CSV table of C-alpha atoms in Angstrom, one decimal:
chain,number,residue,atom,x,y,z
A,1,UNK,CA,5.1,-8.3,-7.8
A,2,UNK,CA,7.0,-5.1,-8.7
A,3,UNK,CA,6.6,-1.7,-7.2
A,4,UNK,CA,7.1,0.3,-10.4
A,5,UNK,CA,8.5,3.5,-8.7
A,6,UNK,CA,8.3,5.7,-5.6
A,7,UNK,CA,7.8,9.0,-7.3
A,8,UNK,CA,8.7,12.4,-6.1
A,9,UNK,CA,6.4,15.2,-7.0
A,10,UNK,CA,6.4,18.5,-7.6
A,11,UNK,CA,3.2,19.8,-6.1
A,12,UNK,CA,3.8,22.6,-3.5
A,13,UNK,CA,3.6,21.6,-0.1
A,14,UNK,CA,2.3,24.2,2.8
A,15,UNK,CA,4.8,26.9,4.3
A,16,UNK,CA,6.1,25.2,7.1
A,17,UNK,CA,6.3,21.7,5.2
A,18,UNK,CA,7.7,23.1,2.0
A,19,UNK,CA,11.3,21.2,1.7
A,20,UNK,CA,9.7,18.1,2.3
A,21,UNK,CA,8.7,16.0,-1.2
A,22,UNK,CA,5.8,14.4,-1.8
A,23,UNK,CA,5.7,11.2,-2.7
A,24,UNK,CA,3.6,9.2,-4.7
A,25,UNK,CA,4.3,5.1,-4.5
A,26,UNK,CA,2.6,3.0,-7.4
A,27,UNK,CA,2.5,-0.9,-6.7
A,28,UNK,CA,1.6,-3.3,-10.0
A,29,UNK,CA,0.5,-6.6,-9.3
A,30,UNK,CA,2.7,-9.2,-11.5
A,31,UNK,CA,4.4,-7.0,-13.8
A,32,UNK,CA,7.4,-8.4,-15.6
A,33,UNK,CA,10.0,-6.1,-17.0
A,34,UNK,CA,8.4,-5.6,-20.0
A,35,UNK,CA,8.9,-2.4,-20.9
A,36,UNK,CA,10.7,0.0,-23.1
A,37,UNK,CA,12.5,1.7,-20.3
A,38,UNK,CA,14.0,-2.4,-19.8
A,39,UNK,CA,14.6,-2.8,-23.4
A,40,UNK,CA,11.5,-4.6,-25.0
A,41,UNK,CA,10.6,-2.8,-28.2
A,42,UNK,CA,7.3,-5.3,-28.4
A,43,UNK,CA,5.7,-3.0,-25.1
A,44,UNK,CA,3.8,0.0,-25.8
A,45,UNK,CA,4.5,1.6,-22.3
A,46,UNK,CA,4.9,5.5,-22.8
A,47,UNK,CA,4.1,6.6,-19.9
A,48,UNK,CA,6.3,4.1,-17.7
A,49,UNK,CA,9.1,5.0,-19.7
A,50,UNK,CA,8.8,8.9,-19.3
A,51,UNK,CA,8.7,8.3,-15.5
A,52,UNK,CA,11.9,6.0,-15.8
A,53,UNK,CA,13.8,8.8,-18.0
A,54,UNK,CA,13.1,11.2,-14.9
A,55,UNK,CA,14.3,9.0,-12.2
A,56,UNK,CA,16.4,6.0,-11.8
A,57,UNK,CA,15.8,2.6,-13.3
A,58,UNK,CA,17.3,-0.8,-11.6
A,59,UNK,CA,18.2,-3.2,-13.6
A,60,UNK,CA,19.3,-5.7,-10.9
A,61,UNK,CA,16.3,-5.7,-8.7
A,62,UNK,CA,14.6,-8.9,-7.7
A,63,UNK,CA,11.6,-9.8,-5.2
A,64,UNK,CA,11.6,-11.2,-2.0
A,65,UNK,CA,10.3,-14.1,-2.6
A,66,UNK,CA,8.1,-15.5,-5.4
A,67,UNK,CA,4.8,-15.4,-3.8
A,68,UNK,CA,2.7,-11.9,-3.4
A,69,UNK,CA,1.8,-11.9,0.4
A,70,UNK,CA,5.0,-12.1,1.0
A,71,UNK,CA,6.9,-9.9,-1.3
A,72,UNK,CA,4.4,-7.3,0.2
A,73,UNK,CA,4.8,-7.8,3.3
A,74,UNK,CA,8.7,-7.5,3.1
A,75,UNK,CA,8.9,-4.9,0.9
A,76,UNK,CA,6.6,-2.9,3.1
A,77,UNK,CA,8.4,-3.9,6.2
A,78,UNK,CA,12.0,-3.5,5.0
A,79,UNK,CA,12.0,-7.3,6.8
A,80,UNK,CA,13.0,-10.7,5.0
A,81,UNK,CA,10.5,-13.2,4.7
A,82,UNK,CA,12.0,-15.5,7.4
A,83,UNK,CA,11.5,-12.4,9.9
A,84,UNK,CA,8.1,-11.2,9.0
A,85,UNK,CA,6.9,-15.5,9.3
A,86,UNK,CA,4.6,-14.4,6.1
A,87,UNK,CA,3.8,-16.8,3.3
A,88,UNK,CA,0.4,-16.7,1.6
A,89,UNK,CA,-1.5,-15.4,3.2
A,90,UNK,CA,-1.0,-12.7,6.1
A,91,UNK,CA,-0.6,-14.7,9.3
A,92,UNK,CA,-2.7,-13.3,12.3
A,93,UNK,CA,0.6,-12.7,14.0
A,94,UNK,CA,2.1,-10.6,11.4
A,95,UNK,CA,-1.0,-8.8,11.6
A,96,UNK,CA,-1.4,-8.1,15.6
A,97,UNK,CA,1.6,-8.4,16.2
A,98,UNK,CA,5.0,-7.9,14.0
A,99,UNK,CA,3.7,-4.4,12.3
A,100,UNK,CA,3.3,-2.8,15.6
A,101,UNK,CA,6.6,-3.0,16.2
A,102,UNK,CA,7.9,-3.1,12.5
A,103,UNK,CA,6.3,0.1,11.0
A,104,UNK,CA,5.1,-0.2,7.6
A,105,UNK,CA,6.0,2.6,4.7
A,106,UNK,CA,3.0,4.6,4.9
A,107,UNK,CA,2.5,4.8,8.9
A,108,UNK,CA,6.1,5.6,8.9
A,109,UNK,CA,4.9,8.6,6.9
A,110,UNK,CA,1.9,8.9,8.5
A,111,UNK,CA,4.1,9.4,12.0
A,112,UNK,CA,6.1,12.2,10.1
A,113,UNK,CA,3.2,14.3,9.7
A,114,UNK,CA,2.5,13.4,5.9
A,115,UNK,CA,-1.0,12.9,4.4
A,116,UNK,CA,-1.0,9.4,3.6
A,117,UNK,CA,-4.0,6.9,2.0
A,118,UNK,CA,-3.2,3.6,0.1
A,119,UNK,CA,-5.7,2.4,-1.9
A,120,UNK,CA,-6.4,-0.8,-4.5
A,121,UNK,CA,-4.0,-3.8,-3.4
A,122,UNK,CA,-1.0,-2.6,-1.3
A,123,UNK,CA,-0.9,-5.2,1.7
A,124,UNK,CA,-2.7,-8.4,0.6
A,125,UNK,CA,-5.4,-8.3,2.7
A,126,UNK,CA,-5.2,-5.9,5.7
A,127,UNK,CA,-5.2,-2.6,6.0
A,128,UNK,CA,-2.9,0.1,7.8
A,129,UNK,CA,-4.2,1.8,10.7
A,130,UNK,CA,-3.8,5.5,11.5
A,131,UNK,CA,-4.0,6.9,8.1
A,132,UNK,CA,-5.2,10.5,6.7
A,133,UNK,CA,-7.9,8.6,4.5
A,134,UNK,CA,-9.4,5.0,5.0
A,135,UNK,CA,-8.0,2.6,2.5
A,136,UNK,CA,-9.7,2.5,-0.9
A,137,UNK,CA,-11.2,-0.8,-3.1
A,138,UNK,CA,-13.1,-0.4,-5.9
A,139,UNK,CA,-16.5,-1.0,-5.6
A,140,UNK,CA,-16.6,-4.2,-7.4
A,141,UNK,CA,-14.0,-5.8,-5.7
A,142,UNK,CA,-12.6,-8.6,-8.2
A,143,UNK,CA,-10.4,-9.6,-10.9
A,144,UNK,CA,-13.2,-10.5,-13.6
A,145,UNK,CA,-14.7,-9.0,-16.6
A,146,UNK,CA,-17.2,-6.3,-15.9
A,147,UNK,CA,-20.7,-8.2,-16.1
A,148,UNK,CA,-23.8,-7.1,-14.6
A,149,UNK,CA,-24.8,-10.8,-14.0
A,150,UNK,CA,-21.7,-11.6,-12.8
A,151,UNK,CA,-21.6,-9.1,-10.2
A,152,UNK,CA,-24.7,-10.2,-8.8
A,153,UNK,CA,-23.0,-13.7,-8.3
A,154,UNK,CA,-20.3,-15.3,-5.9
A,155,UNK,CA,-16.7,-15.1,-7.3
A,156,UNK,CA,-16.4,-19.0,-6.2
A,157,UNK,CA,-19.9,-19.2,-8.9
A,158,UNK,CA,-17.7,-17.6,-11.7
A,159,UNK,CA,-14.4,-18.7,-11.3
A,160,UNK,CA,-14.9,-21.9,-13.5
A,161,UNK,CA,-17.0,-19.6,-16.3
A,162,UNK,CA,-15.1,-16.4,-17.2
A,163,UNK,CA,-12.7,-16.7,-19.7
A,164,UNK,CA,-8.8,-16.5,-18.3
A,165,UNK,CA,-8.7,-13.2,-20.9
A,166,UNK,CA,-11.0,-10.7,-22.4
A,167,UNK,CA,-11.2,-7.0,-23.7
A,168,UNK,CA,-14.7,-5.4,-23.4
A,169,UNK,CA,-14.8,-2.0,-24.9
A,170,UNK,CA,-15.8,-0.1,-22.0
A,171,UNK,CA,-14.0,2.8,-20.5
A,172,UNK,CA,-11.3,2.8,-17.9
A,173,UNK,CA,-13.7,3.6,-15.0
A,174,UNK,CA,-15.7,0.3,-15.6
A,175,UNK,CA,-12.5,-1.4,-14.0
A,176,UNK,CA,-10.6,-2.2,-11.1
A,177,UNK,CA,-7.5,-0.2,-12.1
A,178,UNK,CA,-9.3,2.9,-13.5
A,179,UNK,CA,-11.4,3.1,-10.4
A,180,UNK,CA,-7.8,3.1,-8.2
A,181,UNK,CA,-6.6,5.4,-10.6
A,182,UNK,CA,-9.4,8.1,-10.5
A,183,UNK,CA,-9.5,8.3,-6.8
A,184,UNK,CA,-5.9,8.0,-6.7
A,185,UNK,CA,-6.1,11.9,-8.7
A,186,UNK,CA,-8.8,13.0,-6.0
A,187,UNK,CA,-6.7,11.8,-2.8
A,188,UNK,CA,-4.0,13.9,-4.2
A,189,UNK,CA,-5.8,17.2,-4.9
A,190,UNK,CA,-7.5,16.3,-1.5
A,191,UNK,CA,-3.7,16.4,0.5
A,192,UNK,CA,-2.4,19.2,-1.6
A,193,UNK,CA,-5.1,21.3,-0.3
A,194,UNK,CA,-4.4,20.2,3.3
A,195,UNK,CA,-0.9,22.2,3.2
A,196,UNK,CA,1.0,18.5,3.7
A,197,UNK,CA,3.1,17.0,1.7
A,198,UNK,CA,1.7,13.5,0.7
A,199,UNK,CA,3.0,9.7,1.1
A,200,UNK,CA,0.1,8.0,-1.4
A,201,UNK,CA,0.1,4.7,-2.5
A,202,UNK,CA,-1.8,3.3,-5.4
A,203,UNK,CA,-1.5,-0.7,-6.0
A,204,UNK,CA,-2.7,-1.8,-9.6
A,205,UNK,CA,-4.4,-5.1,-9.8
A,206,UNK,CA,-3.2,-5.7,-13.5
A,207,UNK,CA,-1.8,-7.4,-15.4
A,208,UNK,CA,-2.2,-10.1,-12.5
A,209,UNK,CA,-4.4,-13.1,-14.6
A,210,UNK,CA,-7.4,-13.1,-15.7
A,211,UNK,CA,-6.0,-11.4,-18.7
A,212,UNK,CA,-8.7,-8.5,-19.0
A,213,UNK,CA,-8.5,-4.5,-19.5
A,214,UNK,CA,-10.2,-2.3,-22.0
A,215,UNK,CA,-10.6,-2.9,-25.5
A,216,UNK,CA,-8.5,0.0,-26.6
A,217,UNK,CA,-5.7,-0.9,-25.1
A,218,UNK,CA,-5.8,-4.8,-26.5
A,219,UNK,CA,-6.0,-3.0,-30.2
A,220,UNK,CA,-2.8,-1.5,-29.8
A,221,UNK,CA,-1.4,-5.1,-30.9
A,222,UNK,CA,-1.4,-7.1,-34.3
A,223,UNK,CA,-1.7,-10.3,-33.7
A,224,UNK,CA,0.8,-11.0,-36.5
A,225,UNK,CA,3.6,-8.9,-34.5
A,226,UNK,CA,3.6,-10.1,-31.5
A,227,UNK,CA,6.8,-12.5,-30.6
A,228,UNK,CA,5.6,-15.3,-28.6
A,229,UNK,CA,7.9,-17.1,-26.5
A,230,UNK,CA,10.5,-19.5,-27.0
């Protein structure tokens, strides 16, 4: 698990809140450091890379701990793993009882006044309390392909029948991630027009397995090129 980048925008704030930033916090869900900003030439990431030539790239940065409950819950604690008691998944006394005295990021913010929401996979699991905006999850609230028939079974039904990669050609807004992404854009025009500056997280579900996104994307490879490893 890597949070990409904590982001300061440049959206104006209202009068009274003006020298404060806001601040827009994008979590992706088992990303390696893949990336042209890290050196791979192989990566077709132009949009990661112009963030990193605004801001700061570290190139000595490592998780927590190797499994996603919790990295997130350290990372969004600023606690280690052996304080926070978290493995996989959330214990119910992290949950009642460590973040109430251990603020997470975005109530932190949310105490400072800032419009905040987190939406798509942040915490694995629960939800922060006390926010501007309810937490958002796509609609159709899995890793698979998008399938009518499949969404109109169990995910334990399909686990064993959906290949571990695809590429429909279907638009952004068909998945997970383009869902996040689209009301990610609306929560923002939403807290500019408050007058507050904004603490707003986005997680991204990809490029966790299965191995799926949008056909378009996929073509961007030839098969021929790509350097598999050793």
């Amino acid at each position: 698990f890597l949070l990409s980048c904590a982001v300061p925008l440049a959206f104006p704030a209202g009068a009274a809140e003006s020298r404060k930033k806001n601040i827009l916090f994008i979590g992706i869900d088992d990303m390696r450091v893949q990336a042209g900003c890290y050196g791979q030439t192989m990566m077709k990431t132009p949009h990661m890379d112009r963030l990193a030539a605004k801001g700061m790239v570290f190139m000595n940065a490592y998780v927590q701990q190797a499994v996603c409950a919790a990295s997130r819950a350290s990372l969004l604690t600023g606690c280690r793993p052996d304080t926070t008691g978290v493995d996989y998944p959330y214990t119910a006394w992290f949950k009642n009882t460590f973040i109430k005295d251990h603020l997470t990021i975005p109530v932190f913010f949310a105490n400072k006044g800032y419009y905040t929401r987190t939406l798509g996979k942040i915490h694995h699991g629960p939800k922060d309390k006390g926010l501007s905006e309810d937490h958002f999850n796509p609609a159709d609230d899995s890793f698979w392909p998008p399938h009518k028939d499949r969404r109109l079974s169990t995910k334990k039904t399909w686990r064993g029948k959906v290949k571990p990669f695809g590429h429909p050609d279907l638009p952004d807004h068909e998945f997970q991630d383009g869902q996040i992404c689209d009301e990610t854009i609306a929560t923002m025009r939403r807290a500019v027009r408050s007058g507050k500056p904004f603490f707003i997280a986005p997680g991204f579900k990809k490029p966790h397995l299965p191995f799926v996104c949008p056909k378009e994307y996929y073509d961007l490879y030839d098969h021929d090129e790509i350097d598999l490893s050793p």
